[in-house]
MMTF fields as JSON, N, C-alpha, C and O atoms, coordinates in Angstrom:
{
  "mmtfVersion": "1.0.0",
  "mmtfProducer": "UNKNOWN",
  "numBonds": 707,
  "numAtoms": 708,
  "numGroups": 177,
  "numChains": 1,
  "numModels": 1,
  "chainsPerModel": [1],
  "groupsPerChain": [177],
  "chainIdList": ["A"],
  "bondAtomList": [4, 2, 8, 6, 12, 10, 16, 14, 20, 18, 24, 22, 28, 26, 32, 30, 36, 34, 40, 38, 44, 42, 48, 46, 52, 50, 56, 54, 60, 58, 64, 62, 68, 66, 72, 70, 76, 74, 80, 78, 84, 82, 88, 86, 92, 90, 96, 94, 100, 98, 104, 102, 108, 106, 112, 110, 116, 114, 120, 118, 124, 122, 128, 126, 132, 130, 136, 134, 140, 138, 144, 142, 148, 146, 152, 150, 156, 154, 160, 158, 164, 162, 168, 166, 172, 170, 176, 174, 180, 178, 184, 182, 188, 186, 192, 190, 196, 194, 200, 198, 204, 202, 208, 206, 212, 210, 216, 214, 220, 218, 224, 222, 228, 226, 232, 230, 236, 234, 240, 238, 244, 242, 248, 246, 252, 250, 256, 254, 260, 258, 264, 262, 268, 266, 272, 270, 276, 274, 280, 278, 284, 282, 288, 286, 292, 290, 296, 294, 300, 298, 304, 302, 308, 306, 312, 310, 316, 314, 320, 318, 324, 322, 328, 326, 332, 330, 336, 334, 340, 338, 344, 342, 348, 346, 352, 350, 356, 354, 360, 358, 364, 362, 368, 366, 372, 370, 376, 374, 380, 378, 384, 382, 388, 386, 392, 390, 396, 394, 400, 398, 404, 402, 408, 406, 412, 410, 416, 414, 420, 418, 424, 422, 428, 426, 432, 430, 436, 434, 440, 438, 444, 442, 448, 446, 452, 450, 456, 454, 460, 458, 464, 462, 468, 466, 472, 470, 476, 474, 480, 478, 484, 482, 488, 486, 492, 490, 496, 494, 500, 498, 504, 502, 508, 506, 512, 510, 516, 514, 520, 518, 524, 522, 528, 526, 532, 530, 536, 534, 540, 538, 544, 542, 548, 546, 552, 550, 556, 554, 560, 558, 564, 562, 568, 566, 572, 570, 576, 574, 580, 578, 584, 582, 588, 586, 592, 590, 596, 594, 600, 598, 604, 602, 608, 606, 612, 610, 616, 614, 620, 618, 624, 622, 628, 626, 632, 630, 636, 634, 640, 638, 644, 642, 648, 646, 652, 650, 656, 654, 660, 658, 664, 662, 668, 666, 672, 670, 676, 674, 680, 678, 684, 682, 688, 686, 692, 690, 696, 694, 700, 698, 704, 702],
  "bondOrderList": [1, 1, 1, 1, 1, 1, 1, 1, 1, 1, 1, 1, 1, 1, 1, 1, 1, 1, 1, 1, 1, 1, 1, 1, 1, 1, 1, 1, 1, 1, 1, 1, 1, 1, 1, 1, 1, 1, 1, 1, 1, 1, 1, 1, 1, 1, 1, 1, 1, 1, 1, 1, 1, 1, 1, 1, 1, 1, 1, 1, 1, 1, 1, 1, 1, 1, 1, 1, 1, 1, 1, 1, 1, 1, 1, 1, 1, 1, 1, 1, 1, 1, 1, 1, 1, 1, 1, 1, 1, 1, 1, 1, 1, 1, 1, 1, 1, 1, 1, 1, 1, 1, 1, 1, 1, 1, 1, 1, 1, 1, 1, 1, 1, 1, 1, 1, 1, 1, 1, 1, 1, 1, 1, 1, 1, 1, 1, 1, 1, 1, 1, 1, 1, 1, 1, 1, 1, 1, 1, 1, 1, 1, 1, 1, 1, 1, 1, 1, 1, 1, 1, 1, 1, 1, 1, 1, 1, 1, 1, 1, 1, 1, 1, 1, 1, 1, 1, 1, 1, 1, 1, 1, 1, 1, 1, 1],
  "groupList": [{"groupName": "UNK", "atomNameList": ["N", "CA", "C", "O"], "elementList": ["N", "C", "C", "O"], "formalChargeList": [0, 0, 0, 0], "bondAtomList": [1, 0, 2, 1, 3, 2], "bondOrderList": [1, 1, 2], "singleLetterCode": "X", "chemCompType": "L-PEPTIDE LINKING"}],
  "groupTypeList": [0, 0, 0, 0, 0, 0, 0, 0, 0, 0, 0, 0, 0, 0, 0, 0, 0, 0, 0, 0, 0, 0, 0, 0, 0, 0, 0, 0, 0, 0, 0, 0, 0, 0, 0, 0, 0, 0, 0, 0, 0, 0, 0, 0, 0, 0, 0, 0, 0, 0, 0, 0, 0, 0, 0, 0, 0, 0, 0, 0, 0, 0, 0, 0, 0, 0, 0, 0, 0, 0, 0, 0, 0, 0, 0, 0, 0, 0, 0, 0, 0, 0, 0, 0, 0, 0, 0, 0, 0, 0, 0, 0, 0, 0, 0, 0, 0, 0, 0, 0, 0, 0, 0, 0, 0, 0, 0, 0, 0, 0, 0, 0, 0, 0, 0, 0, 0, 0, 0, 0, 0, 0, 0, 0, 0, 0, 0, 0, 0, 0, 0, 0, 0, 0, 0, 0, 0, 0, 0, 0, 0, 0, 0, 0, 0, 0, 0, 0, 0, 0, 0, 0, 0, 0, 0, 0, 0, 0, 0, 0, 0, 0, 0, 0, 0, 0, 0, 0, 0, 0, 0, 0, 0, 0, 0, 0, 0],
  "groupIdList": [1, 2, 3, 4, 5, 6, 7, 8, 9, 10, 11, 12, 13, 14, 15, 16, 17, 18, 19, 20, 21, 22, 23, 24, 25, 26, 27, 28, 29, 30, 31, 32, 33, 34, 35, 36, 37, 38, 39, 40, 41, 42, 43, 44, 45, 46, 47, 48, 49, 50, 51, 52, 53, 54, 55, 56, 57, 58, 59, 60, 61, 62, 63, 64, 65, 66, 67, 68, 69, 70, 71, 72, 73, 74, 75, 76, 77, 78, 79, 80, 81, 82, 83, 84, 85, 86, 87, 88, 89, 90, 91, 92, 93, 94, 95, 96, 97, 98, 99, 100, 101, 102, 103, 104, 105, 106, 107, 108, 109, 110, 111, 112, 113, 114, 115, 116, 117, 118, 119, 120, 121, 122, 123, 124, 125, 126, 127, 128, 129, 130, 131, 132, 133, 134, 135, 136, 137, 138, 139, 140, 141, 142, 143, 144, 145, 146, 147, 148, 149, 150, 151, 152, 153, 154, 155, 156, 157, 158, 159, 160, 161, 162, 163, 164, 165, 166, 167, 168, 169, 170, 171, 172, 173, 174, 175, 176, 177],
  "secStructList": [7, 7, 7, 3, 3, 3, 3, 3, 3, 3, 3, 7, 7, 4, 4, 4, 2, 2, 2, 2, 2, 2, 2, 2, 2, 2, 2, 2, 2, 2, 6, 7, 4, 4, 4, 6, 6, 7, 2, 2, 2, 2, 2, 2, 2, 2, 2, 2, 2, 2, 2, 2, 2, 2, 2, 2, 2, 2, 2, 6, 7, 1, 1, 3, 3, 3, 3, 3, 3, 3, 3, 7, 1, 1, 3, 3, 3, 3, 3, 3, 3, 3, 7, 1, 1, 7, 7, 7, 4, 4, 4, 4, 4, 4, 4, 6, 6, 1, 6, 6, 7, 3, 3, 3, 3, 3, 3, 7, 1, 1, 3, 3, 3, 3, 3, 3, 3, 3, 3, 6, 6, 3, 3, 3, 3, 3, 3, 3, 3, 7, 1, 1, 7, 7, 7, 4, 4, 4, 7, 7, 1, 7, 2, 2, 2, 2, 2, 2, 2, 2, 2, 7, 1, 3, 3, 3, 3, 3, 3, 3, 6, 6, 6, 6, 3, 3, 3, 3, 3, 3, 3, 3, 3, 1, 1, 7, 7],
  "xCoordList": [28.922, 28.338, 29.39, 29.355, 30.309, 31.334, 32.668, 32.859, 33.58, 33.438, 32.64, 32.582, 32.035, 31.32, 32.218, 32.638, 32.51, 33.429, 32.787, 32.2, 32.912, 32.402, 33.321, 33.804, 33.553, 34.406, 33.531, 32.703, 33.704, 32.992, 34.005, 35.105, 33.649, 34.46, 33.568, 32.432, 34.101, 33.312, 34.095, 35.32, 33.352, 33.936, 34.154, 33.278, 35.286, 35.669, 35.211, 36.014, 33.904, 33.363, 32.477, 31.958, 32.321, 31.449, 30.005, 29.287, 29.585, 28.209, 27.928, 26.784, 28.953, 28.741, 28.865, 28.572, 29.285, 29.58, 28.332, 28.421, 27.193, 25.988, 25.524, 25.189, 25.495, 25.072, 26.088, 25.707, 27.37, 28.409, 28.254, 28.313, 28.054, 27.868, 26.636, 26.693, 25.533, 24.308, 24.507, 24.066, 25.161, 25.377, 26.196, 25.867, 27.25, 28.096, 27.324, 27.357, 26.626, 25.887, 24.753, 24.493, 24.076, 23.019, 23.595, 22.991, 24.755, 25.406, 25.76, 25.442, 26.414, 26.84, 25.625, 25.582, 24.647, 23.466, 22.692, 22.07, 22.728, 22.052, 22.715, 22.122, 23.96, 24.703, 25.067, 25.804, 24.575, 24.94, 23.772, 23.462, 23.133, 21.989, 22.398, 21.612, 23.596, 24.062, 24.395, 24.578, 24.473, 24.839, 23.695, 23.885, 22.509, 21.396, 20.967, 20.569, 21.03, 20.577, 21.641, 21.396, 22.789, 23.927, 24.014, 24.822, 23.171, 23.12, 24.492, 24.9, 25.197, 26.488, 27.461, 28.159, 27.531, 28.476, 28.084, 28.952, 26.791, 26.354, 26.726, 27.151, 26.566, 26.943, 28.441, 28.853, 29.257, 30.709, 31.089, 31.962, 30.439, 30.701, 30.378, 31.15, 29.251, 28.871, 29.877, 30.227, 30.346, 31.318, 32.653, 33.275, 33.096, 34.356, 34.261, 35.16, 33.201, 33.06, 32.925, 33.515, 32.154, 32.012, 33.372, 33.69, 34.166, 35.489, 36.415, 37.136, 36.399, 37.236, 36.827, 37.688, 35.522, 35.056, 35.37, 35.811, 35.149, 35.426, 36.918, 37.329, 37.736, 39.187, 39.636, 40.542, 39.009, 39.359, 39.064, 39.883, 37.901, 37.553, 38.527, 38.953, 38.863, 39.724, 41.188, 41.859, 41.688, 43.137, 43.625, 44.777, 42.813, 43.384, 43.464, 44.436, 42.46, 42.505, 42.409, 42.662, 42.059, 41.919, 40.461, 39.608, 40.177, 38.798, 38.102, 36.872, 38.812, 38.156, 38.833, 40.056, 37.996, 38.503, 37.854, 36.826, 38.467, 37.952, 37.763, 38.631, 36.616, 36.371, 35.993, 35.065, 36.72, 36.459, 35.878, 36.389, 34.805, 34.158, 34.275, 33.932, 34.752, 34.825, 34.153, 34.513, 33.167, 32.409, 32.559, 32.325, 32.95, 32.957, 31.973, 31.301, 31.881, 30.983, 31.409, 30.563, 32.715, 33.221, 33.68, 33.65, 34.106, 34.771, 34.213, 33.663, 34.373, 34.143, 35.471, 36.089, 35.904, 37.132, 36.76, 36.146, 37.139, 36.898, 38.265, 39.144, 38.436, 39.723, 39.478, 38.8, 40.032, 39.91, 41.243, 42.292, 41.191, 42.412, 42.242, 41.149, 43.344, 43.344, 44.771, 45.734, 44.882, 46.19, 46.502, 47.19, 45.997, 46.278, 47.657, 48.455, 47.922, 49.198, 49.306, 48.295, 50.525, 50.693, 50.205, 50.363, 49.612, 49.19, 50.452, 51.267, 50.631, 51.902, 51.774, 52.504, 50.886, 50.83, 52.084, 52.672, 52.467, 53.656, 54.883, 55.797, 54.912, 56.046, 56.399, 57.574, 55.386, 55.684, 56.215, 56.846, 55.983, 56.54, 58.07, 58.691, 58.672, 60.137, 60.658, 61.846, 59.789, 60.207, 59.947, 60.198, 59.438, 59.167, 60.418, 60.318, 61.566, 62.796, 63.156, 64.006, 62.524, 62.806, 61.731, 60.847, 61.808, 60.819, 60.673, 61.657, 59.427, 59.135, 58.933, 58.486, 59.251, 59.016, 57.538, 56.692, 57.228, 55.847, 55.668, 56.338, 54.741, 54.525, 53.115, 52.141, 52.997, 51.672, 51.015, 51.609, 49.776, 49.035, 47.91, 47.63, 47.264, 46.145, 45.904, 46.418, 45.104, 44.692, 43.464, 43.211, 42.72, 41.634, 41.873, 42.969, 40.888, 41.09, 41.327, 41.926, 40.864, 40.979, 42.083, 42.76, 42.278, 43.177, 44.101, 43.781, 45.245, 46.154, 46.213, 46.152, 46.334, 46.509, 47.931, 48.456, 48.538, 49.907, 49.966, 49.174, 50.908, 51.266, 52.526, 53.535, 52.47, 53.637, 54.185, 53.485, 55.417, 56.024, 56.37, 57.167, 55.752, 55.985, 57.052, 57.8, 57.127, 58.199, 58.284, 57.652, 59.053, 59.304, 58.125, 58.253, 56.983, 55.802, 54.494, 53.418, 54.57, 53.346, 53.407, 54.436, 52.262, 52.121, 50.819, 49.824, 50.832, 49.64, 49.243, 50.095, 47.939, 47.448, 47.027, 46.346, 47.44, 47.069, 46.595, 46.929, 45.815, 45.359, 45.976, 46.168, 46.28, 46.719, 45.955, 45.677, 45.621, 44.905, 45.832, 47.005, 45.304, 46.091, 46.08, 45.088, 47.171, 47.287, 47.038, 46.763, 47.134, 46.921, 45.755, 45.464, 45.081, 43.929, 44.385, 45.549, 43.44, 43.724, 42.565, 41.411, 42.867, 41.776, 41.303, 42.057, 40.084, 39.5, 40.349, 40.471, 40.928, 41.719, 43.0, 43.615, 43.418, 44.64, 44.423, 45.389, 43.162, 42.917, 43.565, 43.39, 44.298, 45.063, 44.169, 43.042, 44.663, 43.929, 43.314, 42.183, 43.955, 43.537, 42.632, 42.847, 41.629, 40.691, 39.908, 39.564, 39.616, 38.903, 39.654, 39.038, 40.973, 41.771, 41.579, 41.59, 41.405, 41.142, 39.801, 39.685, 38.794, 37.485, 37.599, 37.056, 38.307, 38.461, 39.244, 38.847, 40.336, 41.188, 40.451, 40.62, 39.635, 38.863, 37.757, 37.348, 37.271, 36.189, 36.696, 35.929, 37.961, 38.501, 39.389, 39.967, 39.476, 40.44, 41.823, 42.84, 41.849, 43.123, 42.887, 41.881, 43.821, 43.739, 45.141, 46.035, 45.333, 46.673, 46.67, 45.705, 47.755, 47.983, 49.174, 50.206, 49.01, 50.113, 50.256, 49.266, 51.482, 51.768, 52.681, 53.701, 52.316, 53.147, 53.805, 53.138, 55.099, 55.753, 55.878, 56.022, 55.826, 55.925, 54.638, 54.686, 53.496, 52.211, 51.559, 50.632, 52.038, 51.436, 50.114, 49.316, 49.872, 48.599, 48.653, 49.54, 47.682, 47.459, 46.359, 45.338, 46.546, 45.513, 45.341, 46.302, 44.099, 43.733, 42.882, 41.862, 43.29, 42.574, 42.065, 42.838, 40.743, 40.082, 39.482, 38.701, 39.845, 39.399, 38.52, 38.997, 37.206, 36.257, 35.614, 35.145, 35.592, 34.899, 33.398, 32.956, 32.615, 31.177, 30.377, 29.487, 30.66, 29.858, 30.593, 31.167, 30.561, 31.213, 30.3, 29.085, 30.88, 30.094, 30.293, 29.715],
  "yCoordList": [67.009, 66.022, 65.379, 64.164, 66.143, 65.606, 65.554, 66.359, 64.704, 63.651, 62.467, 62.226, 61.745, 60.508, 59.376, 59.349, 58.454, 57.364, 56.037, 55.909, 55.061, 53.725, 52.678, 52.847, 51.619, 50.519, 49.301, 48.92, 48.694, 47.484, 46.352, 46.564, 45.172, 43.976, 42.95, 42.717, 42.339, 41.404, 40.136, 40.148, 39.036, 37.803, 38.015, 38.532, 37.63, 37.883, 36.725, 35.875, 36.696, 35.641, 36.256, 37.363, 35.517, 35.979, 36.125, 37.015, 35.27, 35.314, 36.545, 36.993, 37.094, 38.23, 39.584, 40.604, 39.631, 40.92, 41.805, 43.009, 41.251, 42.075, 42.628, 43.809, 41.808, 42.307, 43.289, 44.256, 43.061, 43.991, 45.342, 46.383, 45.327, 46.56, 47.314, 48.525, 46.608, 47.257, 47.885, 49.009, 47.173, 47.69, 48.982, 49.938, 49.003, 50.198, 51.35, 52.469, 51.087, 52.146, 52.697, 53.9, 51.847, 52.333, 53.28, 54.306, 52.94, 53.815, 55.159, 56.214, 55.12, 56.353, 57.2, 58.391, 56.598, 57.348, 57.948, 59.001, 57.286, 57.815, 59.048, 59.75, 59.317, 60.46, 61.506, 62.443, 61.373, 62.316, 63.19, 63.268, 63.835, 64.683, 65.828, 66.224, 66.363, 67.467, 67.05, 67.895, 65.756, 65.237, 64.412, 63.696, 64.51, 63.62, 63.712, 62.698, 64.871, 65.019, 64.75, 64.938, 64.326, 64.134, 62.696, 61.917, 62.338, 60.956, 60.481, 59.364, 61.295, 60.89, 60.548, 59.538, 61.351, 61.091, 59.828, 59.047, 59.622, 58.395, 57.172, 56.151, 57.275, 56.185, 55.91, 54.752, 56.962, 56.782, 56.141, 55.274, 56.563, 55.971, 54.478, 53.66, 54.13, 52.718, 51.934, 50.808, 52.504, 51.808, 51.614, 50.559, 52.628, 52.531, 51.416, 50.58, 51.392, 50.365, 48.984, 48.02, 48.879, 47.607, 47.112, 45.933, 47.995, 47.606, 47.166, 46.177, 47.891, 47.496, 46.124, 45.304, 45.868, 44.57, 43.439, 42.368, 43.667, 42.598, 42.337, 41.193, 43.379, 43.162, 42.356, 41.53, 42.588, 41.813, 40.338, 39.48, 40.04, 38.649, 38.036, 36.89, 38.799, 38.287, 38.133, 37.194, 39.053, 39.1, 38.788, 38.383, 38.957, 38.815, 37.388, 37.011, 36.587, 35.194, 34.97, 33.856, 35.967, 35.765, 35.87, 36.242, 35.544, 35.388, 36.689, 36.716, 37.746, 38.96, 40.201, 40.266, 41.193, 42.504, 43.551, 43.305, 44.711, 45.818, 47.018, 47.343, 47.668, 48.909, 49.971, 49.795, 51.071, 52.201, 53.335, 53.659, 53.933, 55.055, 56.272, 56.204, 57.373, 58.634, 59.705, 59.912, 60.385, 61.396, 62.738, 62.847, 63.744, 65.123, 65.911, 65.333, 67.209, 68.022, 68.016, 68.066, 67.954, 68.059, 66.751, 66.602, 65.792, 64.607, 63.307, 63.244, 62.273, 60.896, 60.176, 60.243, 59.494, 58.71, 57.252, 56.895, 56.413, 54.979, 54.318, 54.579, 53.468, 52.796, 51.305, 50.873, 50.511, 49.054, 48.477, 48.818, 47.59, 46.955, 45.451, 44.933, 44.752, 43.296, 42.803, 43.562, 41.542, 40.909, 39.904, 38.91, 40.167, 39.3, 39.584, 40.305, 39.01, 39.26, 40.735, 41.378, 41.278, 42.677, 42.894, 42.029, 44.061, 44.467, 44.707, 45.553, 43.984, 44.078, 43.88, 43.058, 44.591, 44.437, 44.993, 45.971, 44.346, 44.768, 44.874, 45.644, 44.107, 44.088, 45.491, 45.804, 46.335, 47.714, 47.836, 48.843, 46.836, 46.921, 46.965, 47.561, 46.341, 46.362, 47.773, 48.03, 48.69, 50.058, 51.0, 52.2, 50.462, 51.316, 52.025, 53.083, 51.481, 52.156, 53.313, 54.137, 53.379, 54.443, 55.519, 55.594, 56.35, 57.399, 58.232, 58.661, 58.447, 59.219, 58.369, 58.885, 57.065, 56.19, 56.152, 56.268, 55.99, 55.954, 54.678, 54.482, 53.793, 52.502, 52.454, 52.655, 52.192, 52.09, 50.785, 49.712, 50.891, 49.726, 49.335, 48.149, 50.32, 50.036, 51.239, 52.333, 51.004, 52.106, 51.703, 50.523, 52.697, 52.494, 53.477, 54.023, 53.711, 54.585, 56.04, 56.794, 56.445, 57.836, 58.093, 59.119, 57.165, 57.425, 56.252, 55.097, 56.577, 55.577, 55.804, 56.941, 54.716, 54.823, 54.396, 53.42, 55.161, 54.903, 54.822, 55.454, 54.043, 54.069, 54.921, 54.601, 55.994, 56.849, 56.51, 56.657, 56.063, 55.622, 56.85, 57.694, 56.937, 58.079, 57.791, 58.689, 56.565, 56.15, 54.631, 54.017, 54.015, 52.58, 51.685, 50.462, 52.268, 51.464, 52.096, 51.652, 53.125, 53.824, 54.254, 54.717, 54.086, 54.553, 55.329, 54.993, 56.36, 57.16, 56.818, 56.759, 56.59, 56.297, 57.6, 58.429, 57.77, 58.956, 58.537, 57.456, 59.409, 59.206, 60.27, 61.415, 59.87, 60.821, 60.538, 59.385, 61.591, 61.449, 60.829, 61.193, 59.891, 59.247, 60.093, 60.75, 60.065, 60.784, 59.863, 60.329, 58.538, 57.572, 56.67, 56.45, 56.142, 55.277, 53.847, 53.496, 53.035, 51.69, 50.796, 51.223, 49.567, 48.643, 47.982, 47.919, 47.496, 46.904, 45.745, 45.582, 44.949, 43.793, 44.214, 43.4, 45.471, 45.951, 46.518, 46.901, 46.582, 47.113, 46.189, 44.972, 46.75, 45.972, 45.508, 45.98, 44.596, 43.927, 44.856, 44.603, 45.872, 46.648, 47.825, 48.95, 47.551, 48.579, 49.153, 50.335, 48.348, 48.817, 49.911, 50.82, 49.836, 50.899, 52.217, 53.287, 52.13, 53.326, 53.941, 55.161, 53.103, 53.59, 54.336, 55.43, 53.741, 54.379, 55.677, 56.694, 55.652, 56.839, 57.995, 59.149, 57.691, 58.747, 59.312, 60.46, 58.516, 58.959, 59.71, 60.431, 59.557, 60.071, 61.292, 61.492, 62.095, 63.198, 62.663, 63.233, 61.558, 60.945, 59.463, 59.065, 58.637, 57.188, 56.685, 56.81, 56.116, 55.728, 54.278, 53.811, 53.57, 52.215, 52.25, 52.853, 51.586, 51.435, 49.967, 49.246, 49.535, 48.181, 48.259, 48.947, 47.553, 47.485, 46.106, 45.116, 46.023, 44.713, 44.026, 42.805, 44.775, 44.182, 43.436, 42.303, 44.068, 43.454, 42.731, 41.944, 42.991, 42.414, 43.057, 42.465, 44.276, 44.953, 45.754, 46.583, 45.486, 46.261, 47.263, 46.899, 48.518, 49.531, 50.341, 50.887, 50.407, 51.257, 52.376, 52.118, 53.623, 54.782, 55.644, 56.079, 55.885, 56.655, 57.894, 57.791, 59.058, 60.35, 60.987, 61.312, 61.167, 61.682, 62.973, 63.051, 63.979, 65.23, 64.992, 64.379, 65.468, 65.212, 66.227, 65.845, 67.479, 68.517, 69.11, 70.196, 68.37, 68.848, 69.81, 69.614, 70.852, 71.795, 71.519, 72.207],
  "zCoordList": [55.109, 54.237, 53.327, 53.131, 52.775, 51.878, 52.597, 53.509, 52.279, 51.273, 51.815, 53.021, 50.89, 51.194, 50.73, 49.574, 51.611, 51.279, 51.678, 52.752, 50.794, 51.098, 50.481, 49.362, 51.204, 50.761, 50.464, 51.291, 49.302, 48.914, 48.773, 48.262, 49.215, 48.986, 48.304, 48.72, 47.247, 46.456, 46.191, 46.068, 46.105, 45.593, 44.103, 43.41, 43.627, 42.244, 41.361, 40.975, 41.042, 40.187, 39.114, 39.264, 38.041, 36.957, 37.435, 36.978, 38.336, 38.82, 39.673, 39.752, 40.311, 41.213, 40.53, 41.155, 39.278, 38.649, 38.534, 38.775, 38.178, 38.004, 39.34, 39.427, 40.384, 41.697, 42.26, 42.92, 42.014, 42.473, 41.794, 42.449, 40.482, 39.717, 40.214, 40.431, 40.392, 40.869, 42.242, 42.479, 43.14, 44.496, 44.483, 45.185, 43.69, 43.6, 42.972, 43.484, 41.862, 41.173, 42.021, 41.992, 42.772, 43.668, 44.714, 45.027, 45.251, 46.233, 45.593, 46.142, 44.44, 43.76, 43.386, 43.693, 42.731, 42.284, 43.452, 43.311, 44.596, 45.775, 46.355, 47.175, 45.928, 46.468, 45.422, 45.73, 44.203, 43.141, 42.712, 41.523, 43.647, 43.296, 42.372, 41.512, 42.524, 41.69, 40.277, 39.401, 40.05, 38.732, 38.147, 37.164, 38.748, 38.403, 36.945, 36.37, 36.332, 34.957, 33.925, 32.733, 34.33, 33.426, 32.957, 33.464, 31.975, 31.498, 31.01, 31.329, 30.255, 29.708, 30.817, 30.723, 31.863, 32.953, 33.711, 34.099, 33.925, 34.59, 33.75, 34.291, 32.447, 31.553, 31.648, 31.719, 31.651, 31.768, 33.101, 33.149, 34.174, 35.493, 35.459, 35.961, 34.875, 34.779, 33.939, 34.295, 32.837, 31.985, 32.708, 32.586, 33.459, 34.195, 35.23, 35.318, 36.004, 37.041, 36.41, 36.898, 35.332, 34.626, 34.152, 34.302, 33.586, 33.086, 34.227, 34.092, 35.338, 36.483, 37.013, 37.331, 37.112, 37.601, 36.625, 37.042, 35.334, 34.366, 34.237, 34.042, 34.341, 34.323, 35.523, 35.416, 36.665, 37.864, 37.631, 37.963, 37.063, 36.789, 35.779, 35.927, 34.772, 33.705, 34.13, 33.702, 34.974, 35.195, 36.611, 36.766, 37.637, 38.983, 39.469, 40.124, 39.163, 39.565, 41.069, 41.528, 41.842, 43.287, 43.7, 42.894, 44.946, 45.385, 45.761, 45.795, 46.039, 46.5, 45.939, 45.813, 45.602, 45.191, 46.078, 46.709, 46.115, 46.917, 45.997, 45.187, 46.137, 45.401, 46.412, 47.201, 46.379, 47.263, 46.43, 45.358, 46.937, 46.262, 47.169, 48.349, 46.629, 47.362, 46.512, 45.353, 47.105, 46.382, 47.095, 48.298, 46.339, 46.844, 45.983, 45.129, 46.195, 45.367, 43.909, 43.016, 43.656, 42.289, 41.674, 40.453, 42.502, 41.966, 42.506, 43.606, 41.697, 42.091, 41.924, 40.861, 42.962, 42.878, 43.09, 44.095, 42.129, 42.185, 42.27, 41.449, 43.263, 43.435, 43.583, 44.515, 42.658, 42.703, 43.144, 42.598, 44.148, 44.656, 44.657, 44.888, 44.395, 44.439, 44.684, 44.573, 45.014, 45.229, 44.125, 44.357, 42.929, 41.795, 41.23, 41.829, 40.077, 39.412, 39.046, 38.762, 39.051, 38.65, 37.215, 36.353, 36.979, 35.645, 34.83, 35.199, 33.737, 33.024, 31.512, 30.957, 30.825, 29.371, 28.725, 29.186, 27.659, 26.897, 27.796, 27.504, 28.887, 29.821, 30.321, 30.513, 30.532, 30.906, 32.325, 32.647, 33.198, 34.553, 34.524, 35.405, 33.523, 33.432, 33.193, 33.387, 32.774, 32.501, 33.677, 33.57, 34.816, 35.975, 36.466, 37.088, 36.209, 36.641, 35.711, 36.05, 34.554, 33.595, 33.685, 32.831, 34.719, 34.925, 33.655, 33.052, 33.271, 32.065, 30.832, 29.808, 30.89, 29.741, 29.41, 30.297, 28.139, 27.676, 26.86, 25.846, 27.316, 26.681, 26.099, 26.825, 24.799, 24.184, 24.615, 24.507, 25.107, 25.567, 24.62, 24.447, 24.005, 23.119, 22.222, 22.457, 21.187, 20.326, 19.549, 19.307, 19.171, 18.227, 17.097, 16.982, 16.273, 15.121, 15.511, 14.744, 16.697, 17.112, 18.127, 18.056, 19.084, 20.208, 20.489, 20.204, 21.051, 21.612, 23.109, 23.575, 23.865, 25.308, 25.642, 25.106, 26.547, 26.979, 28.495, 29.194, 28.993, 30.408, 30.488, 29.861, 31.252, 31.464, 32.85, 33.852, 32.902, 34.153, 34.999, 34.59, 36.195, 37.09, 38.139, 38.525, 38.595, 39.51, 39.444, 38.584, 40.334, 40.209, 40.591, 40.558, 40.953, 41.262, 40.786, 41.186, 39.939, 39.545, 38.091, 37.598, 37.411, 36.036, 35.914, 36.556, 35.095, 34.788, 33.356, 32.47, 33.128, 31.791, 31.124, 31.728, 29.872, 29.104, 27.714, 27.227, 27.089, 25.707, 24.823, 25.233, 23.612, 22.6, 21.326, 20.994, 20.622, 19.359, 18.319, 18.234, 17.528, 16.47, 15.203, 14.885, 14.505, 13.236, 12.052, 10.946, 12.282, 11.21, 11.56, 12.736, 10.535, 10.776, 11.043, 10.846, 11.494, 11.948, 11.52, 11.534, 11.143, 10.839, 12.132, 13.103, 12.155, 13.355, 13.881, 15.095, 13.008, 13.457, 14.16, 14.849, 14.001, 14.643, 16.039, 16.699, 16.51, 17.85, 18.864, 18.801, 19.782, 20.751, 21.895, 22.036, 22.7, 23.775, 24.808, 25.223, 25.234, 26.396, 26.038, 26.49, 25.229, 24.794, 25.971, 25.952, 26.997, 28.183, 28.914, 29.471, 28.92, 29.542, 28.806, 29.414, 27.512, 26.719, 27.115, 27.226, 27.325, 27.753, 29.081, 29.233, 30.037, 31.345, 31.229, 31.798, 30.508, 30.386, 29.725, 30.119, 28.722, 28.035, 28.928, 28.753, 29.883, 30.775, 31.994, 32.633, 32.328, 33.581, 33.368, 32.3, 34.418, 34.41, 34.759, 34.364, 35.507, 35.906, 36.111, 36.697, 35.625, 35.774, 36.059, 35.221, 37.245, 37.714, 38.171, 38.776, 37.878, 38.376, 39.321, 39.026, 40.47, 41.422, 41.776, 41.89, 41.947, 42.398, 43.606, 43.575, 44.678, 45.875, 45.9, 46.202, 45.589, 45.521, 46.885, 46.943, 47.962, 49.305, 49.655, 50.134, 49.417, 49.763, 48.574, 48.764, 47.359, 46.163, 45.792, 45.065, 46.291, 46.049, 44.748, 44.547, 43.872, 42.655, 42.951, 43.534, 42.564, 42.768, 41.491, 40.948, 41.022, 39.896, 40.462, 41.103, 40.232, 40.782, 39.629, 38.775, 39.62, 38.574, 39.218, 40.164, 38.709, 39.242, 38.167, 37.08, 38.482, 37.489, 37.974, 39.109, 37.119, 37.389, 37.252, 36.28, 38.211, 38.198, 37.406, 36.646, 37.558, 36.904, 35.716, 35.795, 34.611, 33.399, 32.676, 32.639, 32.099, 31.288, 29.825, 28.983]
}
């Protein structure tokens, strides 16, 4: 029965976002019987997918995106791929050659999100608790990445310069205690 894998392809338009979100959530909810009573996790899954879809509309500028869903007994993996411009806030792609570099992308009053460069084409997103407070006007642009990173056990961005493929991979534990 496991793993369950499904690939979705969507036109990247504002008009299609609600139907795209519903289609993905219906598929996931139809296969998560072991997680059915976990309202918080379902909410986080919906927020992660919503953020990936809205970021695609805002940043990719191309006609189609792909979302792959993989479900096992313990994990849900969501992978969004597109051929839009590389994800590059704060010019962090220039640091891909500096393995181990940590670039702050966003923060709120509680957490900061960083891209940690793992190799010349991959970054892992991490959260760290803030020691100082922040005013609302100081919240940085990529707040959605913070939402995804806080909801996921692992959140990775990969860029393939040969094919121009951007891939965001979100790994979520299903049965949290």
